[in-house]
mmCIF file of C-alpha atoms in Angstrom:
data_model
loop_
_atom_site.group_PDB
_atom_site.id
_atom_site.type_symbol
_atom_site.label_atom_id
_atom_site.label_comp_id
_atom_site.label_asym_id
_atom_site.label_seq_id
_atom_site.Cartn_x
_atom_site.Cartn_y
_atom_site.Cartn_z
ATOM 1 C CA MET A 1 -21.511 22.762 -11.888
ATOM 2 C CA SER A 2 -22.043 23.859 -8.343
ATOM 3 C CA ALA A 3 -22.257 27.582 -7.754
ATOM 4 C CA ASN A 4 -20.180 27.157 -4.619
ATOM 5 C CA PRO A 5 -17.103 25.076 -5.459
ATOM 6 C CA ILE A 6 -15.237 23.468 -2.585
ATOM 7 C CA PRO A 7 -12.436 25.833 -1.546
ATOM 8 C CA PRO A 8 -8.905 24.435 -1.593
ATOM 9 C CA LEU A 9 -7.581 22.969 1.623
ATOM 10 C CA HIS A 10 -4.681 24.967 2.952
ATOM 11 C CA LEU A 11 -3.432 26.345 6.214
ATOM 12 C CA TYR A 12 -5.342 29.615 5.883
ATOM 13 C CA SER A 13 -8.650 27.739 5.830
ATOM 14 C CA VAL A 14 -8.166 26.033 9.197
ATOM 15 C CA PRO A 15 -11.218 26.951 11.303
ATOM 16 C CA SER A 16 -10.642 28.904 14.469
ATOM 17 C CA ASP A 17 -11.155 27.343 17.879
ATOM 18 C CA SER A 18 -14.681 27.134 19.235
ATOM 19 C CA GLN A 19 -13.600 29.177 22.248
ATOM 20 C CA PRO A 20 -13.280 32.952 21.771
ATOM 21 C CA ALA A 21 -9.788 34.083 20.953
ATOM 22 C CA PRO A 22 -7.986 36.304 23.464
ATOM 23 C CA GLU A 23 -8.248 40.031 22.827
ATOM 24 C CA ALA A 24 -4.503 40.349 22.291
ATOM 25 C CA LEU A 25 -1.926 37.693 21.594
ATOM 26 C CA PRO A 26 1.098 37.685 23.888
ATOM 27 C CA LYS A 27 3.972 39.625 22.380
ATOM 28 C CA ARG A 28 7.183 37.728 21.824
ATOM 29 C CA GLU A 29 10.345 39.624 22.600
ATOM 30 C CA ARG A 30 13.102 39.539 20.054
ATOM 31 C CA PRO A 31 15.717 37.129 21.445
ATOM 32 C CA ARG A 32 19.023 38.596 22.518
ATOM 33 C CA THR A 33 21.901 37.685 20.218
ATOM 34 C CA ALA A 34 25.016 39.324 21.727
ATOM 35 C CA TRP A 35 26.769 39.266 25.117
ATOM 36 C CA THR A 36 30.149 39.883 26.592
ATOM 37 C CA ALA A 37 31.799 36.697 27.804
ATOM 38 C CA ASP A 38 31.115 37.445 31.485
ATOM 39 C CA GLN A 39 27.474 38.308 30.734
ATOM 40 C CA LEU A 40 26.996 35.058 28.832
ATOM 41 C CA MET A 41 28.459 32.981 31.667
ATOM 42 C CA ALA A 42 26.205 34.761 34.184
ATOM 43 C CA ALA A 43 23.048 34.345 32.098
ATOM 44 C CA ASP A 44 20.379 31.849 33.143
ATOM 45 C CA PHE A 45 18.910 29.977 30.185
ATOM 46 C CA PRO A 46 15.897 27.665 30.423
ATOM 47 C CA GLU A 47 16.360 24.014 29.536
ATOM 48 C CA PRO A 48 15.222 23.045 26.019
ATOM 49 C CA LYS A 49 11.565 22.111 25.746
ATOM 50 C CA TRP A 50 11.058 18.511 24.693
ATOM 51 C CA ALA A 51 8.205 17.385 22.495
ATOM 52 C CA VAL A 52 9.403 13.799 23.047
ATOM 53 C CA PRO A 53 11.914 13.513 25.915
ATOM 54 C CA GLY A 54 15.341 12.444 24.738
ATOM 55 C CA ILE A 55 14.339 12.366 21.066
ATOM 56 C CA LEU A 56 12.606 15.566 19.877
ATOM 57 C CA ALA A 57 13.647 18.872 21.439
ATOM 58 C CA GLU A 58 12.650 22.368 20.378
ATOM 59 C CA GLY A 59 14.362 23.267 17.125
ATOM 60 C CA VAL A 60 14.400 21.603 13.713
ATOM 61 C CA SER A 61 14.634 17.817 13.522
ATOM 62 C CA LEU A 62 14.957 15.900 10.272
ATOM 63 C CA LEU A 63 13.108 12.581 10.200
ATOM 64 C CA ALA A 64 14.496 10.701 7.220
ATOM 65 C CA GLY A 65 14.012 7.196 5.905
ATOM 66 C CA PRO A 66 13.524 5.192 2.717
ATOM 67 C CA PRO A 67 10.137 5.142 0.952
ATOM 68 C CA LYS A 68 7.412 3.037 2.572
ATOM 69 C CA VAL A 69 9.458 2.433 5.740
ATOM 70 C CA GLY A 70 6.701 3.969 7.864
ATOM 71 C CA LYS A 71 7.793 7.599 8.375
ATOM 72 C CA SER A 72 4.269 8.971 8.009
ATOM 73 C CA TRP A 73 2.839 6.441 10.461
ATOM 74 C CA LEU A 74 5.604 7.335 12.909
ATOM 75 C CA SER A 75 5.197 11.108 12.585
ATOM 76 C CA LEU A 76 1.393 10.958 12.805
ATOM 77 C CA GLY A 77 1.672 8.744 15.869
ATOM 78 C CA LEU A 78 3.970 11.296 17.506
ATOM 79 C CA GLY A 79 1.504 14.056 16.656
ATOM 80 C CA LEU A 80 -1.380 12.167 18.250
ATOM 81 C CA ALA A 81 0.683 11.366 21.345
ATOM 82 C CA VAL A 82 1.852 14.936 21.918
ATOM 83 C CA ALA A 83 -1.529 16.509 21.178
ATOM 84 C CA GLY A 84 -3.250 14.094 23.560
ATOM 85 C CA GLY A 85 -0.545 13.965 26.225
ATOM 86 C CA GLY A 86 -0.041 10.218 25.897
ATOM 87 C CA HIS A 87 3.027 8.054 25.378
ATOM 88 C CA ALA A 88 5.260 8.339 22.339
ATOM 89 C CA PHE A 89 6.159 4.917 20.950
ATOM 90 C CA ASP A 90 3.927 3.475 23.717
ATOM 91 C CA ALA A 91 6.874 4.051 26.059
ATOM 92 C CA LEU A 92 7.826 7.707 26.605
ATOM 93 C CA PRO A 93 5.353 9.996 28.463
ATOM 94 C CA VAL A 94 4.940 13.351 26.741
ATOM 95 C CA GLN A 95 3.415 16.637 27.853
ATOM 96 C CA SER A 96 0.324 17.626 25.910
ATOM 97 C CA GLY A 97 0.163 20.693 23.717
ATOM 98 C CA PRO A 98 -1.207 21.786 20.333
ATOM 99 C CA VAL A 99 0.382 20.135 17.288
ATOM 100 C CA LEU A 100 0.241 21.219 13.648
ATOM 101 C CA TYR A 101 0.575 18.340 11.178
ATOM 102 C CA LEU A 102 1.050 19.239 7.506
ATOM 103 C CA ALA A 103 0.179 16.034 5.645
ATOM 104 C CA LEU A 104 1.065 17.356 2.218
ATOM 105 C CA GLU A 105 1.008 13.990 0.418
ATOM 106 C CA ASP A 106 -2.238 12.719 1.940
ATOM 107 C CA THR A 107 -5.953 13.181 1.480
ATOM 108 C CA PRO A 108 -8.420 13.815 4.318
ATOM 109 C CA ARG A 109 -9.903 10.358 3.794
ATOM 110 C CA ARG A 110 -6.524 8.663 4.113
ATOM 111 C CA LEU A 111 -5.725 10.641 7.255
ATOM 112 C CA GLN A 112 -9.088 9.696 8.746
ATOM 113 C CA THR A 113 -8.467 6.011 8.011
ATOM 114 C CA ARG A 114 -5.002 6.092 9.547
ATOM 115 C CA MET A 115 -6.102 7.935 12.655
ATOM 116 C CA GLY A 116 -9.070 5.635 13.101
ATOM 117 C CA LYS A 117 -6.742 2.650 13.148
ATOM 118 C CA MET A 118 -4.255 4.322 15.484
ATOM 119 C CA LEU A 119 -6.848 5.626 17.939
ATOM 120 C CA GLY A 120 -8.605 2.266 18.222
ATOM 121 C CA GLY A 121 -11.909 3.788 19.285
ATOM 122 C CA GLN A 122 -10.447 6.483 21.542
ATOM 123 C CA ALA A 123 -11.455 10.101 21.082
ATOM 124 C CA ALA A 124 -9.306 12.111 18.691
ATOM 125 C CA PRO A 125 -7.400 14.961 20.374
ATOM 126 C CA ALA A 126 -8.734 18.414 19.536
ATOM 127 C CA GLY A 127 -5.211 19.779 19.906
ATOM 128 C CA LEU A 128 -4.048 18.162 16.661
ATOM 129 C CA THR A 129 -4.594 20.344 13.574
ATOM 130 C CA LEU A 130 -4.240 18.516 10.254
ATOM 131 C CA VAL A 131 -3.672 20.349 6.972
ATOM 132 C CA THR A 132 -3.299 18.856 3.500
ATOM 133 C CA GLU A 133 -2.183 21.932 1.529
ATOM 134 C CA CYS A 134 0.161 24.777 2.373
ATOM 135 C CA PRO A 135 2.223 27.099 0.181
ATOM 136 C CA PRO A 136 5.995 26.604 0.221
ATOM 137 C CA PHE A 137 8.018 28.511 2.806
ATOM 138 C CA PRO A 138 9.140 31.297 0.429
ATOM 139 C CA GLN A 139 5.638 31.780 -1.021
ATOM 140 C CA GLY A 140 3.794 32.399 2.227
ATOM 141 C CA GLY A 141 4.181 29.088 4.021
ATOM 142 C CA SER A 142 6.318 30.597 6.785
ATOM 143 C CA GLU A 143 3.709 33.278 7.443
ATOM 144 C CA ALA A 144 0.875 30.736 7.446
ATOM 145 C CA ILE A 145 2.619 28.509 10.013
ATOM 146 C CA ALA A 146 3.589 31.560 12.089
ATOM 147 C CA ALA A 147 -0.048 32.692 12.146
ATOM 148 C CA TRP A 148 -1.122 29.265 13.473
ATOM 149 C CA LEU A 149 1.605 29.399 16.108
ATOM 150 C CA ASP A 150 0.439 32.876 17.127
ATOM 151 C CA ARG A 151 -3.069 31.478 17.596
ATOM 152 C CA ASN A 152 -1.651 28.560 19.587
ATOM 153 C CA PRO A 153 0.975 30.026 21.937
ATOM 154 C CA ASP A 154 1.242 26.718 23.856
ATOM 155 C CA ALA A 155 2.070 24.705 20.712
ATOM 156 C CA ARG A 156 4.714 22.020 21.186
ATOM 157 C CA MET A 157 5.308 20.599 17.722
ATOM 158 C CA VAL A 158 4.920 21.191 13.982
ATOM 159 C CA VAL A 159 5.296 18.238 11.599
ATOM 160 C CA ILE A 160 5.895 18.850 7.883
ATOM 161 C CA ASP A 161 5.316 15.705 5.850
ATOM 162 C CA VAL A 162 7.109 16.062 3.478
ATOM 163 C CA PHE A 163 9.820 18.721 3.512
ATOM 164 C CA ALA A 164 10.169 18.687 -0.293
ATOM 165 C CA LYS A 165 6.645 20.123 -0.614
ATOM 166 C CA MET A 166 7.560 23.162 1.514
ATOM 167 C CA ARG A 167 11.089 24.089 0.470
ATOM 168 C CA GLY A 168 10.122 25.909 -2.727
ATOM 169 C CA GLN A 169 12.383 26.813 -5.628
ATOM 170 C CA SER A 170 16.093 27.143 -4.920
ATOM 171 C CA PRO A 171 17.457 30.696 -5.160
ATOM 172 C CA GLN A 172 19.244 31.383 -8.420
ATOM 173 C CA GLY A 173 22.992 31.633 -8.475
ATOM 174 C CA VAL A 174 23.662 29.773 -5.209
ATOM 175 C CA SER A 175 25.297 26.409 -4.648
ATOM 176 C CA ALA A 176 23.266 23.310 -3.881
ATOM 177 C CA TYR A 177 24.648 23.322 -0.314
ATOM 178 C CA ASP A 178 23.584 26.929 0.263
ATOM 179 C CA ALA A 179 20.149 26.256 -1.255
ATOM 180 C CA ASP A 180 19.587 23.314 1.109
ATOM 181 C CA TYR A 181 20.795 25.347 4.082
ATOM 182 C CA VAL A 182 18.448 28.215 3.211
ATOM 183 C CA ALA A 183 15.497 25.836 2.786
ATOM 184 C CA VAL A 184 15.910 24.359 6.276
ATOM 185 C CA GLY A 185 16.567 27.871 7.572
ATOM 186 C CA TYR A 186 12.900 28.818 7.078
ATOM 187 C CA ALA A 187 11.860 26.089 9.514
ATOM 188 C CA LYS A 188 14.753 26.932 11.819
ATOM 189 C CA ARG A 189 13.614 30.529 12.229
ATOM 190 C CA LEU A 190 10.094 29.414 13.116
ATOM 191 C CA ALA A 191 11.329 26.810 15.603
ATOM 192 C CA ASP A 192 13.690 29.215 17.348
ATOM 193 C CA HIS A 193 11.279 32.140 17.471
ATOM 194 C CA TYR A 194 8.356 30.145 18.853
ATOM 195 C CA GLY A 195 10.311 27.605 20.898
ATOM 196 C CA VAL A 196 8.686 24.557 19.299
ATOM 197 C CA ALA A 197 9.896 21.313 17.758
ATOM 198 C CA VAL A 198 9.614 21.377 13.961
ATOM 199 C CA VAL A 199 9.905 17.944 12.350
ATOM 200 C CA LEU A 200 10.788 17.812 8.653
ATOM 201 C CA VAL A 201 9.959 14.420 7.140
ATOM 202 C CA HIS A 202 12.530 13.729 4.452
ATOM 203 C CA HIS A 203 14.015 10.967 2.312
ATOM 204 C CA VAL A 204 17.339 9.134 2.257
ATOM 205 C CA ARG A 205 19.592 8.313 -0.660
ATOM 206 C CA LYS A 206 19.171 5.008 -2.467
ATOM 207 C CA ALA A 207 22.770 4.067 -1.688
ATOM 208 C CA GLY A 208 23.239 2.951 1.914
ATOM 209 C CA SER A 209 26.083 4.026 4.174
ATOM 210 C CA ASP A 210 27.649 3.082 7.485
ATOM 211 C CA ASP A 211 27.170 6.713 8.555
ATOM 212 C CA PHE A 212 23.440 7.366 8.789
ATOM 213 C CA LEU A 213 23.971 11.139 8.480
ATOM 214 C CA THR A 214 25.357 10.762 4.957
ATOM 215 C CA GLU A 215 22.214 8.882 3.908
ATOM 216 C CA VAL A 216 20.036 12.000 4.167
ATOM 217 C CA SER A 217 18.979 13.021 0.665
ATOM 218 C CA GLY A 218 20.505 16.257 -0.625
ATOM 219 C CA THR A 219 23.722 17.979 0.366
ATOM 220 C CA ASN A 220 25.202 18.231 3.855
ATOM 221 C CA GLY A 221 23.494 21.606 4.091
ATOM 222 C CA ILE A 222 20.221 19.916 5.072
ATOM 223 C CA ALA A 223 21.572 18.005 8.055
ATOM 224 C CA GLY A 224 23.954 20.860 8.868
ATOM 225 C CA ALA A 225 21.168 23.417 9.230
ATOM 226 C CA ALA A 226 18.979 21.121 11.343
ATOM 227 C CA ASP A 227 19.380 20.837 15.093
ATOM 228 C CA ALA A 228 18.894 17.057 15.084
ATOM 229 C CA THR A 229 18.723 14.232 12.583
ATOM 230 C CA LEU A 230 16.628 11.093 12.993
ATOM 231 C CA VAL A 231 16.983 8.288 10.455
ATOM 232 C CA LEU A 232 14.546 5.377 10.447
ATOM 233 C CA LYS A 233 16.130 2.312 8.862
ATOM 234 C CA ARG A 234 14.774 -1.129 8.219
ATOM 235 C CA ALA A 235 16.107 -3.837 10.510
ATOM 236 C CA ARG A 236 16.040 -7.594 10.929
ATOM 237 C CA GLY A 237 15.248 -9.916 13.760
ATOM 238 C CA GLN A 238 12.570 -8.836 16.214
ATOM 239 C CA ALA A 239 12.893 -5.145 15.326
ATOM 240 C CA ASP A 240 11.129 -3.749 12.262
ATOM 241 C CA GLY A 241 13.177 -0.570 12.355
ATOM 242 C CA ILE A 242 16.075 1.188 14.036
ATOM 243 C CA LEU A 243 15.713 4.884 14.824
ATOM 244 C CA HIS A 244 19.120 6.572 14.814
ATOM 245 C CA VAL A 245 19.188 9.939 16.599
ATOM 246 C CA THR A 246 21.876 12.597 16.883
ATOM 247 C CA GLY A 247 21.816 16.349 17.368
ATOM 248 C CA ARG A 248 22.968 19.447 19.198
ATOM 249 C CA ASP A 249 20.709 18.964 22.225
ATOM 250 C CA VAL A 250 20.146 15.217 21.768
ATOM 251 C CA ASP A 251 22.564 12.473 22.759
ATOM 252 C CA GLU A 252 23.480 10.126 19.948
ATOM 253 C CA SER A 253 21.256 7.103 20.457
ATOM 254 C CA GLU A 254 19.716 4.138 18.704
ATOM 255 C CA TYR A 255 16.262 2.731 19.406
ATOM 256 C CA ALA A 256 14.797 -0.589 18.300
ATOM 257 C CA LEU A 257 11.204 -0.178 17.115
ATOM 258 C CA GLN A 258 8.500 -2.617 16.128
ATOM 259 C CA PHE A 259 5.596 -1.747 13.852
ATOM 260 C CA GLN A 260 2.180 -2.980 14.932
ATOM 261 C CA ALA A 261 0.260 -3.387 11.677
ATOM 262 C CA ALA A 262 -3.104 -3.808 13.406
ATOM 263 C CA SER A 263 -2.894 -0.422 15.131
ATOM 264 C CA GLY A 264 -0.463 1.369 12.834
ATOM 265 C CA ALA A 265 1.753 2.188 15.812
ATOM 266 C CA TRP A 266 5.507 2.112 16.199
ATOM 267 C CA GLN A 267 6.457 0.680 19.591
ATOM 268 C CA MET A 268 9.817 0.935 21.332
ATOM 269 C CA LEU A 269 11.414 -2.365 22.305
ATOM 270 C CA ASP A 270 13.143 -2.860 25.645
ATOM 271 C CA GLY A 271 16.884 -3.235 25.877
ATOM 272 C CA PRO A 272 19.812 -2.367 23.611
ATOM 273 C CA VAL A 273 19.359 -2.405 19.853
ATOM 274 C CA THR A 274 21.645 -5.404 19.434
ATOM 275 C CA ASP A 275 19.239 -7.564 21.437
ATOM 276 C CA HIS A 276 16.707 -7.161 18.642
ATOM 277 C CA THR A 277 18.853 -7.136 15.505
ATOM 278 C CA ILE A 278 21.350 -9.954 15.967
ATOM 279 C CA GLY A 279 20.622 -13.614 15.375
ATOM 280 C CA ASP A 280 19.053 -15.901 17.936
ATOM 281 C CA THR A 281 22.322 -17.606 18.887
ATOM 282 C CA ARG A 282 24.158 -14.345 19.440
ATOM 283 C CA ALA A 283 21.252 -12.897 21.416
ATOM 284 C CA ALA A 284 21.174 -15.940 23.713
ATOM 285 C CA ILE A 285 24.942 -15.776 24.286
ATOM 286 C CA LEU A 286 24.797 -12.033 24.946
ATOM 287 C CA ARG A 287 22.007 -12.455 27.509
ATOM 288 C CA HIS A 288 23.955 -15.180 29.306
ATOM 289 C CA VAL A 289 27.202 -13.193 29.400
ATOM 290 C CA ARG A 290 25.397 -10.113 30.696
ATOM 291 C CA ALA A 291 24.006 -12.194 33.545
ATOM 292 C CA ASN A 292 27.292 -14.052 34.059
ATOM 293 C CA PRO A 293 30.267 -11.797 33.215
ATOM 294 C CA GLY A 294 33.497 -13.716 32.779
ATOM 295 C CA SER A 295 31.892 -16.835 31.320
ATOM 296 C CA ARG A 296 33.962 -19.210 29.208
ATOM 297 C CA PRO A 297 32.545 -20.838 26.062
ATOM 298 C CA LYS A 298 32.194 -24.191 27.841
ATOM 299 C CA ASP A 299 30.105 -22.518 30.580
ATOM 300 C CA ILE A 300 27.910 -20.862 27.973
ATOM 301 C CA ALA A 301 27.472 -24.178 26.122
ATOM 302 C CA VAL A 302 26.253 -25.831 29.322
ATOM 303 C CA ALA A 303 23.682 -23.035 29.777
ATOM 304 C CA LEU A 304 22.593 -23.274 26.126
ATOM 305 C CA PRO A 305 22.100 -26.994 25.449
ATOM 306 C CA GLN A 306 20.287 -26.241 22.189
ATOM 307 C CA VAL A 307 23.584 -24.960 20.692
ATOM 308 C CA ASP A 308 26.594 -27.251 20.307
ATOM 309 C CA ALA A 309 29.837 -26.288 22.041
ATOM 310 C CA GLU A 310 31.797 -25.660 18.850
ATOM 311 C CA THR A 311 29.147 -23.230 17.584
ATOM 312 C CA VAL A 312 29.254 -21.402 20.922
ATOM 313 C CA ARG A 313 33.038 -21.113 20.793
ATOM 314 C CA ARG A 314 33.056 -19.900 17.199
ATOM 315 C CA THR A 315 30.190 -17.438 17.764
ATOM 316 C CA CYS A 316 31.794 -15.953 20.884
ATOM 317 C CA SER A 317 34.978 -15.321 18.922
ATOM 318 C CA ARG A 318 33.073 -13.599 16.127
ATOM 319 C CA MET A 319 31.060 -11.519 18.600
ATOM 320 C CA ALA A 320 34.298 -10.312 20.166
ATOM 321 C CA ALA A 321 35.597 -9.367 16.727
ATOM 322 C CA ASP A 322 32.369 -7.460 16.050
ATOM 323 C CA GLY A 323 32.538 -5.562 19.344
ATOM 324 C CA GLN A 324 29.515 -7.259 20.899
ATOM 325 C CA LEU A 325 31.625 -8.993 23.573
ATOM 326 C CA THR A 326 35.078 -8.451 25.029
ATOM 327 C CA LYS A 327 37.569 -11.231 25.800
ATOM 328 C CA ASP A 328 40.350 -11.243 28.370
ATOM 329 C CA GLY A 329 43.652 -13.112 28.217
ATOM 330 C CA GLY A 330 42.166 -16.100 30.047
ATOM 331 C CA GLY A 331 39.478 -16.720 27.427
ATOM 332 C CA ARG A 332 36.664 -15.275 29.541
ATOM 333 C CA TYR A 333 33.970 -13.156 27.892
ATOM 334 C CA TYR A 334 32.333 -9.980 29.172
ATOM 335 C CA PRO A 335 29.648 -7.646 27.892
ATOM 336 C CA ASP A 336 31.219 -4.719 26.109
ATOM 337 C CA THR A 337 29.906 -2.406 28.839
ATOM 338 C CA GLU A 338 32.260 -3.953 31.399
ATOM 339 C CA THR A 339 35.474 -2.460 32.790
ATOM 340 C CA ARG A 340 37.489 -3.277 29.681
ATOM 341 C CA THR A 341 35.683 -0.454 27.822
ATOM 342 C CA GLN A 342 34.935 1.947 30.660
ATOM 343 C CA GLY A 343 36.804 5.218 30.429
ATOM 344 C CA ILE A 344 37.449 4.781 26.706
ATOM 345 C CA PRO A 345 35.253 7.037 24.522
ATOM 346 C CA GLU A 346 33.362 4.575 22.333
ATOM 347 C CA VAL A 347 32.881 5.770 18.761
ATOM 348 C CA SER A 348 29.770 4.814 16.867
ATOM 349 C CA GLN A 349 30.431 2.879 13.681
ATOM 350 C CA LEU A 350 27.410 4.660 12.245
ATOM 351 C CA SER A 351 28.481 8.305 12.524
ATOM 352 C CA ASP A 352 32.054 8.466 13.882
ATOM 353 C CA CYS A 353 30.774 10.417 16.907
ATOM 354 C CA PRO A 354 31.077 9.529 20.617
ATOM 355 C CA VAL A 355 28.113 7.606 21.943
ATOM 356 C CA THR A 356 26.431 8.316 25.269
ATOM 357 C CA SER A 357 28.840 8.426 28.196
ATOM 358 C CA PRO A 358 28.545 5.672 30.828
ATOM 359 C CA ASP A 359 27.598 8.089 33.603
ATOM 360 C CA GLN A 360 24.369 9.082 31.881
ATOM 361 C CA HIS A 361 21.137 7.358 32.700
ATOM 362 C CA GLU A 362 20.133 4.550 30.382
ATOM 363 C CA ARG A 363 16.930 5.213 28.537
ATOM 364 C CA ARG A 364 14.548 2.584 27.323
ATOM 365 C CA GLY A 365 15.704 1.149 24.039
ATOM 366 C CA GLN A 366 18.933 3.166 23.992
ATOM 367 C CA LEU A 367 22.192 1.567 23.003
ATOM 368 C CA GLN A 368 24.827 2.035 25.716
ATOM 369 C CA HIS A 369 28.366 1.318 24.463
ATOM 370 C CA GLU A 370 26.993 -1.266 22.050
ATOM 371 C CA VAL A 371 27.175 -1.006 18.299
ATOM 372 C CA SER A 372 24.270 -2.387 16.314
ATOM 373 C CA ARG A 373 25.127 -4.818 13.548
ATOM 374 C CA LEU A 374 22.351 -4.303 11.046
ATOM 375 C CA SER A 375 23.785 -6.578 8.419
ATOM 376 C CA GLY A 376 24.284 -9.684 10.513
ATOM 377 C CA ALA A 377 20.775 -10.842 11.255
ATOM 378 C CA ASN A 378 20.859 -14.132 9.400
ATOM 379 C CA GLU A 379 23.778 -15.611 11.284
ATOM 380 C CA ALA A 380 24.974 -19.043 10.266
ATOM 381 C CA GLU A 381 26.036 -19.899 13.775
ATOM 382 C CA GLY A 382 23.116 -22.089 14.709
ATOM 383 C CA MET A 383 20.470 -19.388 14.337
ATOM 384 C CA ALA A 384 16.929 -20.558 13.882
ATOM 385 C CA PRO A 385 15.477 -19.405 10.540
#
């Protein structure tokens, strides 16, 4: 046996930066927690810091999804993008800053292989710190992460993959809800104190649900304690996944993503989610009606000679029933973003919460007043296989 065994990999063994550390770390003032009403209204608060604009703000974000859906590829890609100051999902520019990535289910070799594929020959960012072992939050994990954040005062994001490895044993004598809330609370305190985005990679239940929030594994205490919840679900059609996002500082949104196996990267697709999850016939009709609001089925059939008129008529009727089109009394069809739905708070079929208001700017890939229909990809209405 070797006289010098390899020490275990954990957060305490991360080497210090090559540059000399500052003589004294900047002191962080304890945040104020009480005001009178007039003081609170007169206070000037900075806008939340975004690790990924519109998707990951400072605070705790759950990133949940079924096994093997690609959560680790997605979270590592975000870490590389933020650490290097590139583009998240090859679409959203992000500001660079140090990132701590706790890959608690991976080996260094596997991480090296993944990053090599994702970087494609580009230099790896020095601002990304990767760790494969860390004690749970209650057993010193919080202090270890806090020490790294103290050494990196400009840090923008911490990724914990997976949350189950860090939560530790549940306190005795408390309910499951309270135990889940306490577990996320460790990450919440770190995120709030240091003003960083903390991403907890988590799992979903085996049983699906129309409300993506109820799919998060565990009790409602997990999603309730987090500031935002992101659920990556498998999709059909052109999209390989749909990223559902909701939170306190994040507008409820849906993004169509495509996984590039050659590079290991998740890319954001242009346009509303429905453009990438519905069948070919529906997508063609939707594109035509968007360009020609008020079209009748016979007009659409003329523009789509590859689909017979009866299929067009039947499909338009079903799309109206599914909320993908609206129909007036004269049999004319409109996109569901037209005047027939303006001024009426649209409620997402996924979470029973209002979707983004029409006066907000449309972001790439975001669904505006359109409800995705994840189960209707293989349409029978003339869709190509």
